[in-house]
Amino acid sequence: MKNAHTLSARTMDELIRVASGKSGADLVLSHALLLNVYTGEFLKNQSVSIKNGYIAFVGDHAEHTIASNTTVIDVQGKTLIPGLIDGHTHLASFFEISQFIPYAVKDGTTTLVTETMETYPIMGYEGVVEILASFRNQPIKIFGTAPAMVSISTAASGIAGDDLKKLLDRDDILGLGESYWQAVFQTPDQILPVFEDTLRVGKVLEGHSAGAGGKKLAAYLATGISSCHEPIDADQAIERLRLGLYVMIREGSIRRDLEAIARIRDAGVDTRRLILVTDGVGPEDLMKNKGMAFVVQKAIDSGFSPMEAVQMATLNVAEHFSLDSLVGGIGPGRSADMVIIPDPGTITPEMVVSHGKIIFDKKQMQVSPRTHCFSKACRHSVHLPRPLTPEDFAVTAPPGKKIMPVRLMEMVTDLVTRETQMSLPVIHGRIQADQDQDILKISAIDRAIEPGNMFTGFIKGFGLKDGAIASSQAWDTADIVVVGTHDADMADAVNHIHRLQGGVVIWAKGKCLAQISLPVMGLMSDASVPELARQIRALKTAAAKLGVVFPDPLLTLVTLTGAAIPYLRICEQGLVNLKDGKRRRAYVEES
């Protein structure tokens, strides 16, 4: 693959000729207040001359770069900043990239760095390559990180060495994606060689150190981890900054930590290793314009200076990923990615330039994103050997038992669980849920690696009073995850997802009450962002009517298989306590 980070000799020659006045630029932006992220200065009356997508000249006199066919735009004293970069997001979720890009562009985002972990359990290397192909030849730059594949499922855990090598050889892969610290300590023989291979080729290790501190944090960072997006307050951020990390401050649909971390300003620490990220923006928040421009504006409103806030979404990110020779600032030889805003304190993009082309102006997208044609395999990724029946969800007790002590996944918050033990009745040899105590069944069913392999346990505190809710999105696994009050509803919900070839379903009383179709790898929809937002609202309404009190029942459901959020999780192989990584049965073994 051609190295997109390197200027060709021909491009260099063209830039030299424009900068020296021997030929004309394609586009000149003149009379701007330039926010110079390199020096921390605001420079008045600056012009930027662009040729073939790259910046040739920056200065207060650009007349020598203007020819008869040069387009000149007088910025009239408005502020010019580098294109914004979201350095940690998840794009293989809900929307196809062509639906997302117009919202990103409107927010002044010209570069994205996304995890690819969602695709690997479903389709392996080919799934990652397919999602990367959908990012290619778009109006903005999109890079990925290779999936580390930390999973509680041994079937989904780890990335094959050959797959990793091929991905790291790609110019659009910047490093290895987030690796949860507990798993690094629990399975070093699996993970540390992957770290070594990544560092050997000069690419970064993205961290996930939630809950680690002191000697545990130091031990984790000794592996070469160079960033973390998990701090939730100023103290955690400062601890990581002092140990040399780039600290990514999340302000997206899953977590909003910026306001708490902004108290770091009182400590007087340097902000040049702080990075603003979203960690993913869902359809509803996209509709509310809560992308990167919103995040940078909130940073300013939280007490960071405009210079600091813009640096945290441009140069700081680019330097972390070794992309600063390409993006992150406005200087000769860099990609011409720029945003015009009214003034330094108002992050409202009026014009967006990406690789030298005006892609947003007058509140309108000026170019069309490319719609990717996903393969047939991508659209047939939900595999079950046969339709499931209520019998498949039975939890069998040891012979002769009338009552059985059972491990429960108890909801502590909408995302955090703990292990609780209670005794449940046994009828005809099967352990029964207890809806009166809000104890329901939960199942995880492999749909891609070992199709049909499944495990059923019990969950307390989910709130569902009737029916079932199921999703083919399930963090860190290839599973369908389903919670239900009756085995028949659980079977019907999963079978409906199989018919849809991916989606989220609420099923009760023999019918589908709400659904989101996700036909691309069981992760993404063909629908527009407004339509997806409407479907999510309908899903939340249906879940609430059935008793679920969590603000985002889908997020609550899909995280129950994840290896990142404490403490008791589920996969197709059983329950796993993240404190020790050990697998457990649904019932408690008697000594």
Coordinates of C-alpha atoms in Angstrom, one line a residue:
M1 CA 0.0 0.0 0.0
K2 CA 1.3 3.5 -0.9
N3 CA 2.4 5.5 2.2
A4 CA -0.2 8.3 2.3
H5 CA 1.9 10.1 5.0
T6 CA 4.7 10.8 2.5
L7 CA 4.8 13.6 -0.1
S8 CA 5.8 12.5 -3.5
A9 CA 8.8 14.2 -5.2
R10 CA 6.4 15.6 -7.8
T11 CA 4.2 17.1 -5.1
M12 CA 7.2 18.6 -3.3
D13 CA 8.3 20.2 -6.6
E14 CA 4.8 21.8 -7.1
L15 CA 4.8 23.1 -3.5
I16 CA 8.3 24.6 -4.0
R17 CA 7.2 26.3 -7.2
V18 CA 4.1 27.9 -5.6
A19 CA 5.9 28.9 -2.4
S20 CA 8.7 30.6 -4.4
G21 CA 6.3 32.4 -6.7
K22 CA 7.1 30.4 -9.9
S23 CA 3.6 29.0 -10.3
G24 CA 0.1 29.7 -8.9
A25 CA -1.8 28.1 -6.1
D26 CA -5.1 26.3 -6.6
L27 CA -6.7 28.1 -3.6
V28 CA -5.6 31.0 -1.3
L29 CA -7.4 31.9 1.9
S30 CA -6.4 35.4 2.8
H31 CA -6.7 38.0 5.6
A32 CA -7.3 35.3 8.4
L33 CA -6.6 35.4 12.1
L34 CA -4.4 32.3 12.2
L35 CA -4.5 30.1 15.3
N36 CA -0.9 28.8 15.2
V37 CA -0.9 25.6 17.2
Y38 CA 2.9 25.2 16.9
T39 CA 3.8 28.4 18.7
G40 CA 0.6 29.2 20.6
E41 CA 0.3 32.5 18.7
F42 CA -2.7 34.3 17.1
L43 CA -1.3 35.8 13.9
K44 CA -3.2 38.5 12.1
N45 CA -3.7 39.1 8.4
Q46 CA -2.4 35.6 7.4
S47 CA -2.8 33.9 4.1
V48 CA -2.6 30.2 3.3
S49 CA -1.8 29.0 -0.3
I50 CA -2.8 25.5 -1.3
K51 CA -1.7 23.3 -4.2
N52 CA -2.9 19.8 -5.0
G53 CA -4.3 19.3 -1.5
Y54 CA -1.3 20.5 0.4
I55 CA -0.2 23.8 2.0
A56 CA 2.5 25.5 0.0
F57 CA 2.8 28.8 1.8
V58 CA 1.7 30.5 5.0
G59 CA 2.4 34.2 5.7
D60 CA 1.1 37.7 5.6
H61 CA 1.9 38.3 1.9
A62 CA 0.7 35.6 -0.5
E63 CA 0.4 37.7 -3.7
H64 CA 3.3 35.8 -5.3
T65 CA 1.3 32.6 -5.1
I66 CA -1.7 33.9 -6.9
A67 CA -2.2 33.3 -10.7
S68 CA -5.0 34.0 -13.0
N69 CA -6.6 30.6 -12.3
T70 CA -6.2 30.8 -8.5
T71 CA -9.3 30.9 -6.4
V72 CA -8.9 33.5 -3.7
I73 CA -11.2 33.6 -0.6
D74 CA -11.0 36.6 1.7
V75 CA -11.6 35.3 5.2
Q76 CA -12.2 38.9 6.4
G77 CA -10.4 38.5 9.7
K78 CA -12.2 35.4 10.8
T79 CA -10.2 32.7 12.6
L80 CA -8.5 29.9 10.8
I81 CA -7.8 26.7 12.7
P82 CA -6.5 23.2 11.7
G83 CA -9.1 20.6 10.8
L84 CA -10.3 18.8 14.0
I85 CA -9.2 15.3 14.7
D86 CA -11.2 12.7 16.7
G87 CA -8.4 10.5 18.0
H88 CA -10.6 7.7 19.5
T89 CA -13.9 6.7 18.2
H90 CA -15.9 3.6 17.2
L91 CA -17.3 3.8 13.6
A92 CA -18.3 0.2 13.2
S93 CA -21.5 0.8 15.1
F94 CA -25.1 1.7 13.9
F95 CA -24.4 3.8 10.9
E96 CA -22.5 3.2 7.6
I97 CA -19.7 5.7 7.2
S98 CA -21.3 7.7 4.4
Q99 CA -24.2 8.5 6.7
F100 CA -21.8 9.7 9.4
I101 CA -19.4 11.9 7.4
P102 CA -21.8 14.8 6.8
Y103 CA -22.3 15.3 10.5
A104 CA -18.5 15.0 11.2
V105 CA -17.7 17.5 8.4
K106 CA -20.3 20.0 9.7
D107 CA -18.4 19.9 13.0
G108 CA -15.1 20.7 11.3
T109 CA -13.7 17.1 11.7
T110 CA -11.3 16.3 8.9
T111 CA -9.5 13.2 10.5
L112 CA -10.8 10.3 12.5
V113 CA -9.0 7.4 14.3
T114 CA -11.3 4.5 15.0
E115 CA -11.1 1.2 16.7
T116 CA -11.9 -1.9 14.5
M117 CA -12.4 -4.4 17.3
E118 CA -16.2 -4.8 16.6
T119 CA -15.6 -6.4 13.2
Y120 CA -12.8 -8.9 14.0
P121 CA -14.9 -11.4 16.0
I122 CA -17.5 -11.4 13.3
M123 CA -15.4 -11.8 10.2
G124 CA -11.8 -11.8 11.3
Y125 CA -9.2 -10.1 9.1
E126 CA -11.6 -9.8 6.2
G127 CA -14.0 -7.9 8.4
V128 CA -11.4 -5.4 9.4
V129 CA -10.3 -4.9 5.8
E130 CA -13.9 -4.4 4.7
I131 CA -14.5 -1.7 7.2
L132 CA -11.2 0.0 6.3
A133 CA -12.2 -0.2 2.6
S134 CA -15.4 1.7 3.4
F135 CA -13.3 4.5 4.9
R136 CA -11.1 4.9 1.8
N137 CA -11.6 7.7 -0.8
Q138 CA -13.8 9.7 1.5
P139 CA -13.9 13.5 1.8
I140 CA -12.0 13.2 5.1
K141 CA -9.2 11.0 6.4
I142 CA -10.0 7.9 8.4
F143 CA -7.4 5.8 10.1
G144 CA -7.9 2.7 12.3
T145 CA -6.2 0.7 15.0
A146 CA -5.8 -3.0 14.8
P147 CA -8.0 -5.0 17.2
A148 CA -6.2 -6.3 20.3
M149 CA -9.2 -8.6 20.9
V150 CA -9.3 -8.7 24.7
S151 CA -12.4 -10.8 25.3
I152 CA -13.9 -13.0 28.0
S153 CA -14.6 -15.5 25.3
T154 CA -11.7 -17.7 24.4
A155 CA -13.2 -18.1 21.0
A156 CA -13.0 -14.4 20.3
S157 CA -9.9 -13.6 22.4
G158 CA -6.6 -12.6 20.7
I159 CA -5.7 -11.7 17.2
A160 CA -3.8 -14.1 14.9
G161 CA -0.2 -13.2 14.4
D162 CA -0.5 -13.2 10.6
D163 CA -3.6 -11.0 10.7
L164 CA -1.8 -8.6 13.0
K165 CA 1.3 -8.4 10.8
K166 CA -0.8 -7.7 7.7
L167 CA -2.8 -5.0 9.5
L168 CA 0.3 -3.3 10.9
D169 CA 1.8 -3.2 7.4
R170 CA -1.0 -1.0 6.3
D171 CA -0.6 2.7 6.3
D172 CA -4.1 3.3 7.5
I173 CA -3.5 1.3 10.7
L174 CA -1.8 3.5 13.3
G175 CA -1.3 1.0 16.1
L176 CA -2.9 -1.5 18.3
G177 CA -6.3 -0.7 19.8
E178 CA -7.2 -0.5 23.4
S179 CA -6.1 -3.4 25.6
Y180 CA -7.7 -3.7 29.0
W181 CA -5.1 -3.7 31.8
Q182 CA -6.6 -6.6 33.7
A183 CA -6.3 -8.9 30.7
V184 CA -2.7 -7.9 30.2
F185 CA -1.9 -9.1 33.7
Q186 CA -4.1 -12.2 33.4
T187 CA -2.9 -13.4 30.0
P188 CA 0.6 -11.9 29.4
D189 CA 1.7 -14.8 27.2
Q190 CA -1.1 -14.0 24.7
I191 CA -0.9 -10.2 24.8
L192 CA 2.7 -9.2 25.4
P193 CA 4.0 -10.7 22.1
V194 CA 1.3 -8.7 20.3
F195 CA 2.5 -5.5 22.0
E196 CA 6.1 -6.4 21.0
D197 CA 5.1 -6.8 17.3
T198 CA 3.3 -3.5 17.3
L199 CA 6.2 -1.6 18.9
R200 CA 8.7 -3.2 16.7
V201 CA 7.2 -1.6 13.6
G202 CA 7.0 1.8 15.3
K203 CA 3.3 2.0 15.9
V204 CA 1.4 2.9 19.1
L205 CA -0.3 0.9 21.8
E206 CA -3.6 2.4 22.9
G207 CA -4.5 1.9 26.5
H208 CA -7.5 1.2 28.7
S209 CA -6.5 1.7 32.4
A210 CA -9.9 2.2 34.0
G211 CA -9.6 1.4 37.7
A212 CA -5.8 1.1 37.7
G213 CA -3.6 3.3 39.9
G214 CA -0.3 3.3 41.7
K215 CA 1.8 0.2 41.1
K216 CA -0.8 -1.5 38.9
L217 CA -0.9 1.5 36.6
A218 CA 2.9 1.7 36.5
A219 CA 3.2 -2.0 35.7
Y220 CA 0.6 -1.6 32.9
L221 CA 2.4 1.3 31.4
A222 CA 5.8 -0.5 31.5
T223 CA 4.6 -2.4 28.5
G224 CA 4.8 0.7 26.3
I225 CA 1.2 1.9 26.4
S226 CA 1.2 5.5 25.4
S227 CA -2.4 6.7 25.7
C228 CA -5.5 6.2 27.8
H229 CA -9.0 7.5 27.3
E230 CA -10.4 6.2 30.7
P231 CA -9.6 8.9 33.3
I232 CA -12.8 10.3 34.7
D233 CA -11.5 13.1 36.9
A234 CA -8.6 15.5 37.2
D235 CA -6.6 13.4 39.7
Q236 CA -6.7 10.3 37.4
A237 CA -5.7 12.5 34.4
I238 CA -2.7 14.1 36.3
E239 CA -1.5 10.7 37.5
R240 CA -1.3 9.4 33.9
L241 CA 0.2 12.6 32.5
R242 CA 3.0 12.4 35.1
L243 CA 3.8 8.9 33.9
G244 CA 4.1 10.1 30.3
L245 CA 0.8 9.1 28.8
Y246 CA -1.3 11.1 26.4
V247 CA -4.6 11.5 28.2
M248 CA -7.7 11.4 26.0
I249 CA -10.6 13.2 27.6
R250 CA -13.9 11.6 26.6
E251 CA -17.0 13.6 25.7
G252 CA -19.3 11.4 23.7
S253 CA -22.4 9.3 23.9
I254 CA -21.0 6.7 26.3
R255 CA -19.2 8.9 28.8
R256 CA -18.9 12.7 29.3
D257 CA -15.8 13.3 31.5
L258 CA -14.6 16.7 30.2
E259 CA -16.2 18.9 32.9
A260 CA -14.7 16.8 35.7
I261 CA -11.2 16.6 34.1
A262 CA -11.3 20.3 33.3
R263 CA -10.4 21.0 36.9
I264 CA -6.9 20.0 35.9
R265 CA -6.6 23.7 35.0
D266 CA -6.3 24.5 38.7
A267 CA -3.2 22.3 38.9
G268 CA -1.2 24.3 36.4
V269 CA 0.0 21.3 34.5
D270 CA 0.9 21.5 30.8
T271 CA -1.9 20.6 28.5
R272 CA 0.1 19.5 25.4
R273 CA -0.5 15.8 26.2
L274 CA -4.2 16.2 26.6
I275 CA -6.4 15.0 23.7
L276 CA -10.2 15.6 23.2
V277 CA -12.1 12.6 21.9
T278 CA -15.6 11.4 21.6
D279 CA -15.2 7.6 22.1
G280 CA -18.1 7.4 19.8
V281 CA -21.2 9.5 19.0
G282 CA -24.5 7.9 18.6
P283 CA -27.3 8.8 16.1
E284 CA -29.3 10.9 18.6
D285 CA -26.2 12.9 19.7
L286 CA -25.2 13.4 16.1
M287 CA -28.7 14.9 15.5
K288 CA -28.0 17.3 18.4
N289 CA -24.7 18.4 16.9
K290 CA -22.6 16.9 19.7
G291 CA -19.5 16.1 17.6
M292 CA -16.0 17.5 17.8
A293 CA -16.9 21.2 17.5
F294 CA -19.2 20.7 20.5
V295 CA -16.4 19.0 22.4
V296 CA -13.8 21.8 21.7
Q297 CA -16.4 24.5 22.5
K298 CA -17.2 22.7 25.8
A299 CA -13.5 22.6 26.6
I300 CA -13.3 26.4 26.2
D301 CA -16.5 26.9 28.2
S302 CA -14.9 24.6 30.9
G303 CA -11.9 26.9 31.4
F304 CA -9.3 25.9 28.8
S305 CA -8.1 28.7 26.6
P306 CA -9.1 28.6 22.9
M307 CA -5.5 27.8 22.0
E308 CA -5.3 24.8 24.5
A309 CA -8.7 23.5 23.4
V310 CA -7.8 23.6 19.7
Q311 CA -4.4 22.0 20.3
M312 CA -6.1 19.2 22.2
A313 CA -8.2 18.4 19.1
T314 CA -5.4 18.9 16.5
L315 CA -1.7 19.0 17.1
N316 CA -1.7 16.9 20.3
V317 CA -3.6 14.1 18.6
A318 CA -1.4 14.2 15.5
E319 CA 1.8 14.1 17.5
H320 CA 0.6 11.1 19.5
F321 CA -0.1 9.1 16.3
S322 CA 3.0 10.4 14.5
L323 CA 0.8 12.1 12.0
D324 CA 2.0 15.6 12.6
S325 CA 3.9 15.8 9.3
L326 CA 0.5 15.3 7.6
V327 CA -2.2 16.8 9.8
G328 CA -2.7 18.7 13.1
G329 CA -1.4 22.1 12.1
I330 CA -1.4 24.8 9.4
G331 CA 2.1 24.8 7.8
P332 CA 3.9 24.1 4.5
G333 CA 3.9 20.5 3.4
R334 CA 0.9 19.5 5.5
S335 CA -2.4 18.4 4.2
A336 CA -4.7 21.4 3.6
D337 CA -7.2 20.6 6.4
M338 CA -8.6 23.8 7.9
V339 CA -11.7 25.3 9.5
I340 CA -12.9 28.9 9.4
I341 CA -14.7 29.9 12.6
P342 CA -16.1 33.3 13.6
D343 CA -13.5 34.0 16.4
P344 CA -11.2 31.9 18.6
G345 CA -13.8 31.4 21.3
T346 CA -16.7 30.4 19.0
I347 CA -16.2 26.9 17.5
T348 CA -18.9 27.2 14.9
P349 CA -17.5 26.0 11.6
E350 CA -18.4 28.3 8.7
M351 CA -16.2 26.7 6.1
V352 CA -14.3 23.4 6.1
V353 CA -11.4 22.6 3.8
S354 CA -10.1 19.0 3.6
H355 CA -7.1 18.1 1.6
G356 CA -7.4 21.4 -0.3
K357 CA -11.0 21.1 -1.2
I358 CA -13.9 23.1 0.3
I359 CA -16.2 20.3 1.6
F360 CA -18.5 22.5 3.8
D361 CA -19.6 26.0 3.2
K362 CA -22.7 28.1 3.7
K363 CA -24.1 25.5 6.1
Q364 CA -24.0 22.9 3.3
M365 CA -21.9 19.8 2.5
Q366 CA -20.2 20.6 -0.8
V367 CA -19.1 17.1 -1.7
S368 CA -20.8 13.7 -1.4
P369 CA -19.4 10.9 0.7
R370 CA -18.8 7.6 -1.1
T371 CA -21.3 4.8 -0.3
H372 CA -19.4 1.6 0.1
C373 CA -20.8 -1.7 -1.3
F374 CA -20.3 -4.2 1.5
S375 CA -19.7 -7.8 0.5
K376 CA -22.4 -10.5 0.6
A377 CA -20.5 -12.1 3.5
C378 CA -20.8 -8.9 5.4
R379 CA -24.6 -9.0 4.9
H380 CA -24.9 -12.6 6.0
S381 CA -23.0 -12.7 9.3
V382 CA -25.6 -14.1 11.7
H383 CA -25.3 -17.8 11.6
L384 CA -27.3 -20.3 13.7
P385 CA -27.4 -24.0 12.9
R386 CA -31.2 -24.1 13.4
P387 CA -34.0 -21.9 14.9
L388 CA -33.8 -21.7 18.6
T389 CA -36.6 -23.1 20.8
P390 CA -37.6 -22.4 24.4
E391 CA -35.8 -25.6 25.4
D392 CA -32.5 -24.1 24.4
F393 CA -32.8 -21.6 27.3
A394 CA -33.4 -24.1 30.1
V395 CA -30.9 -24.1 32.9
T396 CA -30.5 -27.6 34.2
A397 CA -29.9 -28.3 37.9
P398 CA -28.0 -31.3 39.3
P399 CA -30.3 -34.3 39.9
G400 CA -32.5 -34.3 42.9
K401 CA -32.4 -30.6 43.7
K402 CA -35.5 -28.7 44.7
I403 CA -33.7 -25.4 45.3
M404 CA -30.4 -24.3 44.0
P405 CA -27.9 -21.5 44.9
V406 CA -27.3 -19.4 41.8
R407 CA -24.8 -16.8 40.7
L408 CA -26.6 -13.6 39.5
M409 CA -25.3 -10.7 37.4
E410 CA -26.7 -8.0 39.5
M411 CA -27.0 -4.5 38.0
V412 CA -25.3 -2.0 40.2
T413 CA -25.7 0.9 37.7
D414 CA -26.8 0.9 34.1
L415 CA -23.3 -0.5 33.1
V416 CA -21.7 -2.0 36.2
T417 CA -22.6 -5.4 37.6
R418 CA -21.5 -7.5 40.5
E419 CA -21.8 -11.1 41.5
T420 CA -24.6 -11.9 43.9
Q421 CA -25.7 -15.3 45.1
M422 CA -29.4 -16.3 45.8
S423 CA -31.3 -19.5 45.9
L424 CA -33.8 -20.2 43.1
P425 CA -36.5 -22.9 42.8
V426 CA -36.0 -26.0 40.7
I427 CA -39.0 -27.4 38.8
H428 CA -38.7 -30.6 36.7
G429 CA -35.0 -30.4 37.0
R430 CA -34.7 -26.8 35.8
I431 CA -33.7 -23.7 37.7
Q432 CA -36.4 -21.1 37.4
A433 CA -36.1 -17.3 37.2
D434 CA -38.0 -15.2 39.7
Q435 CA -39.6 -12.2 38.1
D436 CA -41.1 -11.0 41.4
Q437 CA -37.5 -10.4 42.6
D438 CA -36.5 -9.0 39.2
I439 CA -34.4 -12.1 38.4
L440 CA -34.5 -12.9 34.7
K441 CA -32.6 -15.1 32.3
I442 CA -29.8 -13.8 30.2
S443 CA -28.2 -15.7 27.3
A444 CA -25.2 -15.2 25.0
I445 CA -25.3 -17.1 21.7
D446 CA -22.3 -17.3 19.3
R447 CA -23.3 -16.2 15.8
A448 CA -20.0 -16.4 13.9
I449 CA -17.1 -18.3 15.4
E450 CA -18.9 -21.4 16.8
P451 CA -22.5 -20.7 15.7
G452 CA -25.1 -21.9 18.1
N453 CA -22.8 -22.3 21.1
M454 CA -24.6 -20.7 24.0
F455 CA -24.8 -20.1 27.7
T456 CA -27.8 -19.1 29.8
G457 CA -27.5 -17.5 33.3
F458 CA -29.5 -15.1 35.5
I459 CA -29.5 -11.4 35.9
K460 CA -31.0 -9.2 38.6
G461 CA -32.1 -5.6 38.4
F462 CA -32.7 -5.3 34.6
G463 CA -36.3 -4.3 35.2
L464 CA -37.9 -6.0 32.3
K465 CA -41.5 -7.1 33.2
D466 CA -42.5 -8.9 30.0
G467 CA -40.9 -10.2 26.8
A468 CA -37.3 -10.1 25.8
I469 CA -34.7 -7.7 24.4
A470 CA -31.9 -9.0 22.2
S471 CA -29.0 -7.5 20.2
S472 CA -26.5 -8.8 17.6
Q473 CA -24.1 -6.0 18.8
A474 CA -22.4 -7.4 21.9
W475 CA -19.1 -6.0 23.1
D476 CA -15.8 -7.9 22.5
T477 CA -17.6 -11.1 21.3
A478 CA -19.4 -12.7 18.3
D479 CA -22.5 -13.2 20.4
I480 CA -26.1 -12.3 20.3
V481 CA -27.1 -11.3 23.9
V482 CA -30.7 -11.5 25.1
V483 CA -32.5 -10.9 28.4
G484 CA -36.0 -12.1 28.9
T485 CA -38.9 -13.0 31.2
H486 CA -39.9 -16.2 29.2
D487 CA -37.8 -18.7 27.3
A488 CA -40.2 -18.5 24.3
D489 CA -39.8 -14.8 24.0
M490 CA -36.1 -15.1 24.2
A491 CA -36.1 -17.7 21.4
D492 CA -38.4 -15.6 19.2
A493 CA -36.3 -12.5 19.7
V494 CA -33.0 -14.3 18.7
N495 CA -34.7 -16.0 15.7
H496 CA -36.0 -12.6 14.5
I497 CA -32.4 -11.2 14.6
H498 CA -31.4 -14.2 12.5
R499 CA -34.1 -13.4 10.0
L500 CA -33.0 -9.7 9.9
Q501 CA -29.3 -10.8 9.7
G502 CA -28.5 -8.5 12.5
G503 CA -30.3 -6.0 14.7
V504 CA -31.9 -5.1 18.0
V505 CA -35.3 -6.5 18.9
I506 CA -37.8 -6.1 21.6
W507 CA -40.3 -9.0 21.5
A508 CA -43.3 -9.7 23.7
K509 CA -46.7 -11.5 23.4
G510 CA -45.7 -13.2 20.2
K511 CA -44.7 -10.1 18.2
C512 CA -42.0 -7.6 17.6
L513 CA -42.6 -4.4 19.5
A514 CA -39.5 -2.5 18.3
Q515 CA -36.5 -3.2 16.1
I516 CA -33.4 -1.8 14.6
S517 CA -32.1 -3.6 11.5
L518 CA -28.3 -3.9 11.4
P519 CA -27.6 -6.0 8.3
V520 CA -23.9 -5.0 7.9
M521 CA -22.0 -7.5 10.0
G522 CA -24.9 -7.4 12.5
L523 CA -23.4 -4.0 13.6
M524 CA -24.4 -1.3 11.1
S525 CA -27.6 -0.1 9.5
D526 CA -28.3 1.1 5.9
A527 CA -30.7 3.7 7.4
S528 CA -30.0 7.4 7.6
V529 CA -28.9 9.0 10.9
P530 CA -32.4 10.6 11.5
E531 CA -34.1 7.3 10.8
L532 CA -31.7 5.5 13.2
A533 CA -32.3 8.1 15.9
R534 CA -36.1 7.6 15.4
Q535 CA -35.7 3.8 15.7
I536 CA -33.6 4.2 18.9
R537 CA -36.2 6.4 20.5
A538 CA -38.9 3.9 19.7
L539 CA -36.8 1.1 21.2
K540 CA -36.2 3.1 24.4
T541 CA -39.9 3.8 24.6
A542 CA -40.8 0.2 24.1
A543 CA -38.3 -0.9 26.7
A544 CA -39.5 1.7 29.2
K545 CA -43.1 0.5 28.8
L546 CA -41.9 -3.0 29.6
G547 CA -40.3 -1.8 32.8
V548 CA -36.6 -1.1 31.9
V549 CA -35.6 2.0 33.7
F550 CA -32.1 2.5 32.3
P551 CA -31.6 5.6 30.1
D552 CA -30.1 3.6 27.3
P553 CA -31.3 -0.1 27.5
L554 CA -29.4 -1.1 24.4
L555 CA -26.1 0.2 25.8
T556 CA -26.8 -1.6 29.1
L557 CA -27.5 -4.9 27.2
V558 CA -24.5 -4.9 24.8
T559 CA -22.0 -4.1 27.5
L560 CA -22.9 -7.2 29.5
T561 CA -20.5 -9.2 27.3
G562 CA -17.7 -6.6 27.5
A563 CA -14.3 -7.2 29.2
A564 CA -13.9 -3.6 30.2
I565 CA -16.6 -2.8 32.7
P566 CA -16.7 -4.5 36.2
Y567 CA -17.3 -7.0 37.3
L568 CA -19.4 -10.1 36.3
R569 CA -19.9 -10.5 32.6
I570 CA -21.3 -13.2 30.3
C571 CA -20.4 -14.8 27.0
E572 CA -21.4 -18.0 25.2
Q573 CA -18.9 -19.9 27.4
G574 CA -20.3 -18.8 30.8
L575 CA -20.0 -16.1 33.4
V576 CA -16.6 -14.4 33.9
N577 CA -15.6 -12.4 36.9
L578 CA -13.2 -9.7 35.6
K579 CA -11.3 -9.5 38.9
D580 CA -9.7 -12.9 38.3
G581 CA -10.7 -13.7 34.8
K582 CA -12.1 -17.1 35.8
R583 CA -15.2 -18.7 34.2
R584 CA -18.1 -19.7 36.4
R585 CA -21.3 -21.7 36.0
A586 CA -24.8 -20.3 36.5
Y587 CA -25.3 -22.2 39.7
V588 CA -22.9 -22.5 42.7
E589 CA -21.1 -25.8 42.9
E590 CA -21.6 -27.4 46.3
S591 CA -18.5 -28.7 48.1

